[in-house]
XYZ file of N, CA and C in Angstrom:
588
model
N 107.555 -55.255 181.728
C 107.383 -55.762 180.379
C 108.735 -55.738 179.700
N 109.168 -56.868 179.238
C 110.446 -56.869 178.564
C 110.669 -58.185 177.863
N 111.022 -58.107 176.641
C 111.307 -59.288 175.846
C 112.773 -59.220 175.490
N 113.535 -60.238 175.844
C 114.962 -60.215 175.551
C 115.227 -60.514 174.086
N 115.924 -59.621 173.415
C 116.225 -59.829 171.995
C 117.701 -60.083 171.784
N 118.378 -60.594 172.789
C 119.808 -60.856 172.633
C 120.011 -61.923 171.558
N 120.982 -61.682 170.694
C 121.328 -62.674 169.684
C 122.196 -63.739 170.328
N 121.808 -64.974 170.179
C 122.615 -66.062 170.702
C 122.946 -67.012 169.570
N 124.068 -67.680 169.701
C 124.493 -68.613 168.654
C 124.018 -70.008 168.994
N 123.430 -70.669 168.035
C 123.001 -72.053 168.189
C 123.789 -72.870 167.183
N 124.506 -73.847 167.670
C 125.326 -74.632 166.749
C 124.906 -76.091 166.702
N 123.862 -76.449 167.452
C 123.428 -77.845 167.432
C 122.002 -77.918 166.912
N 121.616 -79.065 166.452
C 120.243 -79.279 166.007
C 119.968 -78.762 164.609
N 120.993 -78.303 163.904
C 120.772 -77.790 162.560
C 121.063 -78.891 161.552
N 120.134 -79.089 160.668
C 120.369 -80.053 159.604
C 120.410 -79.304 158.284
N 121.192 -79.811 157.369
C 121.288 -79.156 156.068
C 119.947 -79.291 155.358
N 119.306 -78.183 155.098
C 118.010 -78.205 154.420
C 118.198 -77.740 152.985
N 117.378 -78.273 152.098
C 117.420 -77.805 150.712
C 117.133 -76.307 150.702
N 117.563 -75.629 149.689
C 117.482 -74.180 149.622
C 116.092 -73.749 149.162
N 115.399 -72.960 149.946
C 114.075 -72.477 149.568
C 113.798 -71.180 150.290
N 114.169 -70.083 149.676
C 114.050 -68.795 150.360
C 113.381 -67.777 149.449
N 112.952 -66.649 150.039
C 112.392 -65.580 149.203
C 113.322 -65.224 148.044
N 112.705 -64.993 146.902
C 113.454 -64.703 145.691
C 113.395 -65.860 144.702
N 112.928 -67.009 145.144
C 112.840 -68.161 144.271
C 111.425 -68.324 143.729
N 111.305 -69.198 142.751
C 109.995 -69.506 142.166
C 109.186 -70.348 143.143
N 107.842 -70.211 143.124
C 107.008 -71.034 144.005
C 107.287 -72.526 143.886
N 107.573 -73.017 142.689
C 107.833 -74.453 142.527
C 109.106 -74.865 143.259
N 110.135 -74.002 143.235
C 111.376 -74.306 143.957
C 111.129 -74.339 145.461
N 110.369 -73.351 145.946
C 110.096 -73.292 147.381
C 109.209 -74.470 147.797
N 108.242 -74.827 146.960
C 107.385 -75.975 147.275
C 108.215 -77.252 147.387
N 109.206 -77.416 146.534
C 110.082 -78.583 146.600
C 110.893 -78.562 147.888
N 111.388 -77.380 148.258
C 112.136 -77.240 149.511
C 111.260 -77.583 150.713
N 110.014 -77.067 150.718
C 109.092 -77.368 151.818
C 108.859 -78.870 151.907
N 108.626 -79.497 150.770
C 108.330 -80.935 150.740
C 109.453 -81.758 151.346
N 110.700 -81.325 151.120
C 111.854 -82.093 151.582
C 112.454 -81.562 152.876
N 111.802 -80.577 153.503
C 112.351 -79.974 154.714
C 112.008 -80.845 155.922
N 113.015 -81.379 156.628
C 112.746 -82.292 157.739
C 112.116 -81.600 158.949
N 112.198 -80.295 159.023
C 111.602 -79.570 160.142
C 110.146 -79.232 159.856
N 109.849 -78.804 158.635
C 108.477 -78.412 158.291
C 107.555 -79.623 158.148
N 108.073 -80.733 157.674
C 107.304 -81.982 157.548
C 105.881 -81.757 157.015
N 105.748 -81.315 155.772
C 104.392 -81.070 155.253
C 103.575 -82.343 155.151
N 102.285 -82.195 155.337
C 101.359 -83.308 155.162
C 100.960 -83.371 153.688
N 100.362 -84.465 153.269
C 99.897 -84.536 151.886
C 98.996 -83.351 151.558
N 99.274 -82.717 150.434
C 98.478 -81.562 150.008
C 99.021 -80.229 150.480
N 99.926 -80.234 151.459
C 100.519 -78.966 151.915
C 101.734 -78.658 151.047
N 101.772 -77.465 150.511
C 102.921 -77.082 149.693
C 103.563 -75.811 150.253
N 102.909 -74.661 150.060
C 103.470 -73.391 150.518
C 102.829 -72.910 151.819
N 101.881 -73.665 152.334
C 101.147 -73.258 153.539
C 100.995 -74.471 154.452
N 101.578 -74.386 155.646
C 101.567 -75.497 156.579
C 100.920 -75.053 157.880
N 100.058 -75.910 158.442
C 99.407 -75.647 159.737
C 99.645 -76.844 160.642
N 100.036 -76.560 161.874
C 100.212 -77.615 162.868
C 99.495 -77.223 164.157
N 98.798 -78.167 164.754
C 98.223 -78.007 166.085
C 98.686 -79.201 166.893
N 99.340 -78.937 168.022
C 99.885 -79.999 168.864
C 98.909 -80.336 169.990
N 99.044 -81.509 170.600
C 98.145 -81.901 171.691
C 98.122 -80.929 172.863
N 99.243 -80.226 173.109
C 99.278 -79.279 174.229
C 98.639 -77.929 173.888
N 98.094 -77.798 172.663
C 97.458 -76.553 172.250
C 98.374 -75.617 171.476
N 99.645 -75.986 171.336
C 100.573 -75.169 170.552
C 100.139 -75.177 169.087
N 100.340 -74.028 168.432
C 100.011 -73.919 167.012
C 101.196 -73.314 166.262
N 101.364 -73.756 165.027
C 102.443 -73.264 164.175
C 101.929 -73.178 162.751
N 102.263 -72.090 162.058
C 101.977 -72.002 160.629
C 103.230 -71.533 159.899
N 103.354 -71.964 158.668
C 104.406 -71.495 157.768
C 103.716 -71.136 156.462
N 104.016 -69.959 155.946
C 103.425 -69.530 154.681
C 104.488 -68.883 153.814
N 104.707 -69.446 152.641
C 105.559 -68.823 151.628
C 104.632 -68.107 150.659
N 104.875 -66.805 150.455
C 103.912 -65.985 149.716
C 104.567 -65.173 148.615
N 103.796 -64.943 147.558
C 104.259 -64.039 146.506
C 104.096 -62.582 146.943
N 103.392 -62.347 148.041
C 103.221 -60.992 148.566
C 104.438 -60.615 149.403
N 104.813 -59.337 149.407
C 105.918 -58.906 150.260
C 105.498 -58.925 151.729
N 106.445 -58.757 152.652
C 106.103 -58.782 154.075
C 105.252 -57.577 154.462
N 104.539 -57.723 155.568
C 103.715 -56.621 156.067
C 102.349 -56.620 155.422
N 101.798 -55.415 155.274
C 100.469 -55.296 154.676
C 100.469 -55.864 153.269
N 99.401 -56.551 152.965
C 99.308 -57.190 151.656
C 99.078 -56.152 150.573
N 99.878 -56.251 149.539
C 99.694 -55.437 148.339
C 99.678 -56.411 147.161
N 99.162 -55.951 146.049
C 99.153 -56.813 144.873
C 100.584 -57.072 144.429
N 100.976 -58.332 144.337
C 102.345 -58.618 143.908
C 102.546 -58.227 142.451
N 103.786 -57.893 142.137
C 104.111 -57.537 140.759
C 103.911 -58.734 139.838
N 104.204 -59.902 140.355
C 103.990 -61.132 139.595
C 103.786 -62.257 140.598
N 103.344 -63.370 140.105
C 103.129 -64.526 140.976
C 104.187 -65.595 140.724
N 105.296 -65.184 140.147
C 106.362 -66.119 139.800
C 107.511 -66.097 140.797
N 107.389 -65.274 141.854
C 108.476 -65.127 142.813
C 107.921 -65.130 144.236
N 108.507 -65.939 145.114
C 108.178 -65.888 146.530
C 108.889 -64.667 147.125
N 108.124 -63.780 147.750
C 108.698 -62.539 148.284
C 108.880 -62.552 149.794
N 108.104 -63.363 150.472
C 108.252 -63.429 151.929
C 107.825 -64.797 152.426
N 108.410 -65.177 153.548
C 108.007 -66.393 154.224
C 107.744 -66.019 155.678
N 106.625 -66.501 156.187
C 106.184 -66.098 157.516
C 105.871 -67.337 158.356
N 106.349 -67.315 159.581
C 106.013 -68.360 160.550
C 105.285 -67.701 161.710
N 104.198 -68.312 162.171
C 103.498 -67.811 163.350
C 103.473 -68.926 164.391
N 103.499 -68.514 165.654
C 103.605 -69.451 166.767
C 102.617 -69.082 167.857
N 102.021 -70.091 168.478
C 101.287 -69.914 169.731
C 101.678 -71.069 170.627
N 102.183 -70.757 171.831
C 102.590 -71.795 172.780
C 102.000 -71.471 174.143
N 101.082 -72.302 174.632
C 100.464 -72.034 175.939
C 101.490 -71.926 177.057
N 102.585 -72.688 176.962
C 103.583 -72.686 178.022
C 104.525 -71.487 177.949
N 104.424 -70.689 176.919
C 105.253 -69.489 176.797
C 106.181 -69.550 175.601
N 106.520 -68.383 175.098
C 107.348 -68.239 173.898
C 108.379 -67.159 174.175
N 109.607 -67.367 173.727
C 110.667 -66.384 173.937
C 111.275 -65.970 172.603
N 112.037 -64.888 172.648
C 112.766 -64.457 171.456
C 113.722 -65.560 171.001
N 114.352 -66.255 171.950
C 115.265 -67.341 171.591
C 114.545 -68.436 170.819
N 113.267 -68.688 171.134
C 112.489 -69.684 170.390
C 112.350 -69.279 168.928
N 112.137 -67.985 168.686
C 111.978 -67.509 167.305
C 113.296 -67.624 166.537
N 114.395 -67.221 167.181
C 115.700 -67.352 166.532
C 115.996 -68.826 166.227
N 115.701 -69.698 167.167
C 115.950 -71.127 166.977
C 115.126 -71.661 165.807
N 113.887 -71.221 165.695
C 113.030 -71.696 164.599
C 113.623 -71.339 163.246
N 114.123 -70.112 163.107
C 114.740 -69.719 161.828
C 115.923 -70.627 161.525
N 116.774 -70.828 162.521
C 117.967 -71.650 162.303
C 117.600 -73.077 161.913
N 116.605 -73.635 162.573
C 116.254 -75.025 162.309
C 115.548 -75.204 160.974
N 114.657 -74.282 160.632
C 113.915 -74.401 159.373
C 114.814 -74.157 158.168
N 115.701 -73.144 158.259
C 116.480 -72.745 157.085
C 117.870 -73.365 157.000
N 118.363 -73.962 158.074
C 119.644 -74.645 158.016
C 120.850 -73.753 158.270
N 122.053 -74.349 158.210
C 123.271 -73.678 158.656
C 123.637 -72.395 157.919
N 123.423 -72.334 156.606
C 123.841 -71.139 155.868
C 123.035 -69.917 156.297
N 121.728 -70.078 156.420
C 120.894 -68.964 156.865
C 121.114 -68.706 158.354
N 121.363 -69.750 159.127
C 121.682 -69.560 160.546
C 122.908 -68.669 160.697
N 123.917 -68.890 159.866
C 125.129 -68.063 159.918
C 124.814 -66.626 159.515
N 123.945 -66.447 158.522
C 123.551 -65.101 158.111
C 122.798 -64.394 159.234
N 121.907 -65.117 159.899
C 121.165 -64.554 161.027
C 122.108 -64.175 162.166
N 123.094 -65.011 162.445
C 124.020 -64.751 163.544
C 124.823 -63.467 163.333
N 125.118 -63.118 162.071
C 125.893 -61.901 161.836
C 125.018 -60.711 161.437
N 123.698 -60.926 161.399
C 122.787 -59.839 161.006
C 122.827 -58.711 162.026
N 122.617 -57.479 161.536
C 122.645 -56.308 162.416
C 121.225 -55.789 162.620
N 120.969 -55.313 163.810
C 119.653 -54.756 164.135
C 119.485 -53.417 163.426
N 118.377 -53.277 162.702
C 118.103 -52.008 162.023
C 116.854 -51.322 162.569
N 115.928 -52.093 163.152
C 114.703 -51.524 163.725
C 114.375 -52.292 165.000
N 113.917 -51.548 166.017
C 113.399 -52.150 167.251
C 112.131 -51.385 167.611
N 111.130 -52.098 168.072
C 109.900 -51.427 168.492
C 109.245 -52.180 169.629
N 108.506 -51.429 170.453
C 108.548 -49.971 170.548
C 109.930 -49.513 171.012
N 110.220 -48.249 170.779
C 111.491 -47.691 171.234
C 111.570 -47.832 172.752
N 112.750 -48.115 173.296
C 112.881 -48.280 174.744
C 112.312 -47.104 175.545
N 112.439 -45.884 175.030
C 111.907 -44.719 175.748
C 110.389 -44.799 175.886
N 109.708 -45.346 174.876
C 108.247 -45.467 174.936
C 107.853 -46.474 176.013
N 108.629 -47.542 176.141
C 108.339 -48.540 177.170
C 108.581 -47.977 178.563
N 109.671 -47.242 178.712
C 110.021 -46.691 180.024
C 109.005 -45.655 180.477
N 108.438 -44.926 179.541
C 107.519 -43.848 179.893
C 106.084 -44.275 180.098
N 105.760 -45.557 179.840
C 104.381 -45.988 179.943
C 104.319 -47.430 180.456
N 104.227 -47.613 181.778
C 104.224 -48.967 182.324
C 102.906 -49.715 182.156
N 101.832 -49.031 181.770
C 100.539 -49.708 181.643
C 100.478 -50.517 180.349
N 99.550 -51.482 180.324
C 99.424 -52.373 179.175
C 98.670 -51.691 178.044
N 99.206 -51.783 176.860
C 98.480 -51.434 175.635
C 99.030 -52.339 174.548
N 98.202 -52.677 173.578
C 98.645 -53.594 172.534
C 99.846 -53.029 171.784
N 99.856 -51.697 171.574
C 100.965 -51.085 170.846
C 102.290 -51.266 171.584
N 102.254 -51.267 172.907
C 103.484 -51.452 173.668
C 103.737 -52.921 173.996
N 102.685 -53.720 173.987
C 102.844 -55.141 174.296
C 103.372 -55.927 173.105
N 103.288 -55.365 171.926
C 103.842 -55.999 170.733
C 105.248 -55.455 170.542
N 106.229 -56.326 170.698
C 107.617 -55.903 170.625
C 108.331 -56.679 169.532
N 109.149 -55.968 168.780
C 109.815 -56.638 167.678
C 111.171 -56.070 167.368
N 111.853 -56.786 166.502
C 113.167 -56.380 166.031
C 113.284 -56.811 164.575
N 113.966 -55.976 163.787
C 114.249 -56.303 162.389
C 115.763 -56.308 162.241
N 116.273 -57.414 161.711
C 117.713 -57.599 161.552
C 118.034 -57.764 160.071
N 119.098 -57.080 159.635
C 119.496 -57.186 158.227
C 120.768 -58.022 158.132
N 120.642 -59.151 157.423
C 121.809 -59.973 157.155
C 122.353 -59.652 155.779
N 123.378 -60.347 155.377
C 123.928 -60.135 154.034
C 123.060 -60.795 152.973
N 122.313 -61.840 153.367
C 121.470 -62.541 152.404
C 120.001 -62.162 152.523
N 119.506 -62.037 153.752
C 118.084 -61.823 153.984
C 117.859 -60.860 155.139
N 116.599 -60.465 155.290
C 116.177 -59.644 156.426
C 115.259 -60.513 157.280
N 115.389 -60.372 158.607
C 114.660 -61.200 159.566
C 113.867 -60.272 160.486
N 112.563 -60.436 160.501
C 111.667 -59.598 161.309
C 110.990 -60.522 162.319
N 111.272 -60.297 163.590
C 110.755 -61.142 164.662
C 109.888 -60.304 165.594
N 108.770 -60.870 166.016
C 107.812 -60.117 166.828
C 107.177 -61.030 167.870
N 107.063 -60.530 169.098
C 106.380 -61.224 170.192
C 105.301 -60.318 170.745
N 104.192 -60.906 171.197
C 103.100 -60.126 171.783
C 102.828 -60.630 173.189
N 102.831 -59.695 174.119
C 102.617 -60.008 175.528
C 101.142 -59.889 175.870
N 100.631 -60.848 176.634
C 99.254 -60.799 177.117
C 99.127 -59.762 178.234
N 97.901 -59.317 178.540
C 97.720 -58.378 179.662
C 98.247 -58.923 180.991
N 98.260 -60.262 181.143
C 98.753 -60.840 182.396
C 100.275 -60.985 182.416
N 100.941 -60.508 181.362
C 102.399 -60.538 181.328
C 103.000 -61.731 180.616
N 102.200 -62.742 180.300
C 102.735 -63.904 179.599
C 102.909 -63.608 178.116
N 103.923 -64.202 177.517
C 104.146 -64.118 176.071
C 103.904 -65.511 175.512
N 102.850 -65.638 174.711
C 102.489 -66.941 174.143
C 102.448 -66.935 172.621
N 102.492 -65.752 171.998
C 102.401 -65.721 170.542
C 103.488 -64.847 169.936
N 103.905 -65.269 168.762
C 104.949 -64.538 168.053
C 104.917 -64.892 166.585
N 105.705 -64.137 165.822
C 105.788 -64.397 164.393
C 107.138 -63.956 163.854
N 107.504 -64.545 162.728
C 108.765 -64.275 162.063
C 108.491 -64.112 160.583
N 109.087 -63.091 159.977
C 109.086 -62.952 158.517
C 110.524 -63.024 158.047
N 110.735 -63.670 156.916
C 112.041 -63.715 156.264
C 111.816 -63.175 154.860
N 112.634 -62.183 154.476
C 112.411 -61.547 153.176
C 113.689 -60.906 152.664
N 113.641 -60.442 151.403
C 114.793 -59.796 150.791
C 114.828 -58.309 151.173
N 116.029 -57.729 151.135
C 116.240 -56.367 151.620
C 115.430 -55.327 150.851
N 115.053 -55.595 149.625
C 114.302 -54.597 148.853
C 112.987 -54.199 149.527
N 112.475 -55.027 150.451
C 111.209 -54.729 151.124
C 111.400 -54.105 152.499
N 112.633 -53.820 152.877
C 112.890 -53.279 154.209
C 112.250 -51.906 154.412
N 112.318 -51.034 153.419
C 111.728 -49.687 153.575
C 110.206 -49.774 153.705
N 109.571 -50.713 153.022
C 108.122 -50.905 153.159
C 107.776 -51.308 154.586
N 108.516 -52.262 155.118
C 108.279 -52.724 156.479
C 108.493 -51.588 157.471
N 109.574 -50.831 157.306
C 109.846 -49.715 158.219
C 108.718 -48.689 158.196
N 108.250 -48.336 157.028
C 107.171 -47.345 156.912
C 105.901 -47.835 157.600
N 105.560 -49.096 157.406
C 104.344 -49.636 158.025
C 104.489 -49.730 159.545
N 105.653 -50.126 160.019
C 105.872 -50.181 161.464
C 105.825 -48.784 162.083
N 106.359 -47.806 161.389
C 106.376 -46.432 161.896
C 104.953 -45.901 162.105
N 104.008 -46.369 161.306
C 102.615 -45.929 161.452
C 101.941 -46.558 162.664
N 102.518 -47.644 163.209
C 101.883 -48.364 164.317
C 102.616 -48.248 165.645
N 103.919 -48.028 165.596
C 104.727 -48.089 166.817
C 105.734 -46.935 166.876
N 106.125 -46.555 168.095
C 107.308 -45.683 168.207
C 108.545 -46.543 167.958
N 109.304 -46.206 166.930
C 110.436 -47.036 166.497
C 111.772 -46.495 166.973
N 112.701 -47.410 167.117
C 114.106 -47.047 167.241
C 114.768 -47.592 165.985
N 115.208 -46.694 165.101
C 115.822 -47.108 163.839
C 117.309 -46.851 163.937
N 118.085 -47.894 163.656
C 119.540 -47.785 163.712
C 120.061 -47.280 162.375
N 121.197 -46.632 162.422
C 121.836 -46.141 161.181
C 122.138 -47.317 160.278
N 121.930 -47.097 158.994
C 122.209 -48.175 158.017
C 123.525 -47.906 157.377
């Protein structure tokens, strides 16, 4: 069981996208979604997009006033606090696919922030994986949290019992929610937390 989380640089396929990230008003993010050439919303889709492809692949994008992780009552509904993408691909999904999705959806400026982001959390800790070769959901769900200068990027892949990885998710959020995410992950997984 192993999911490669190596950071790789992607310099092609990025188009300049309008700015729409956590910290902005829902109306600003809705405008960004509407004009985003990668998200391509359908009529009526604003902050929540669903795609199902002929091959069975599924994709969702959700911009939310709730912070990342477990849902709590937002302080206000005037600020987008997290954006989440979920993926299901019958043919398989890799960590590189998740990194590529962030770069393509958010454009060059966020791609550059992601490229220089530092790993602050990894789960499960490598020692937990080495000590338990059998399948369990807690060990089959592997993730990494990276802190950039602008945003925090939380990427997660889940391995099936047969060893295939077909589903994953990405959250993009502001650093103020990093301690919340760490606390919630610590309750579910053995973590490796890097010095900040």
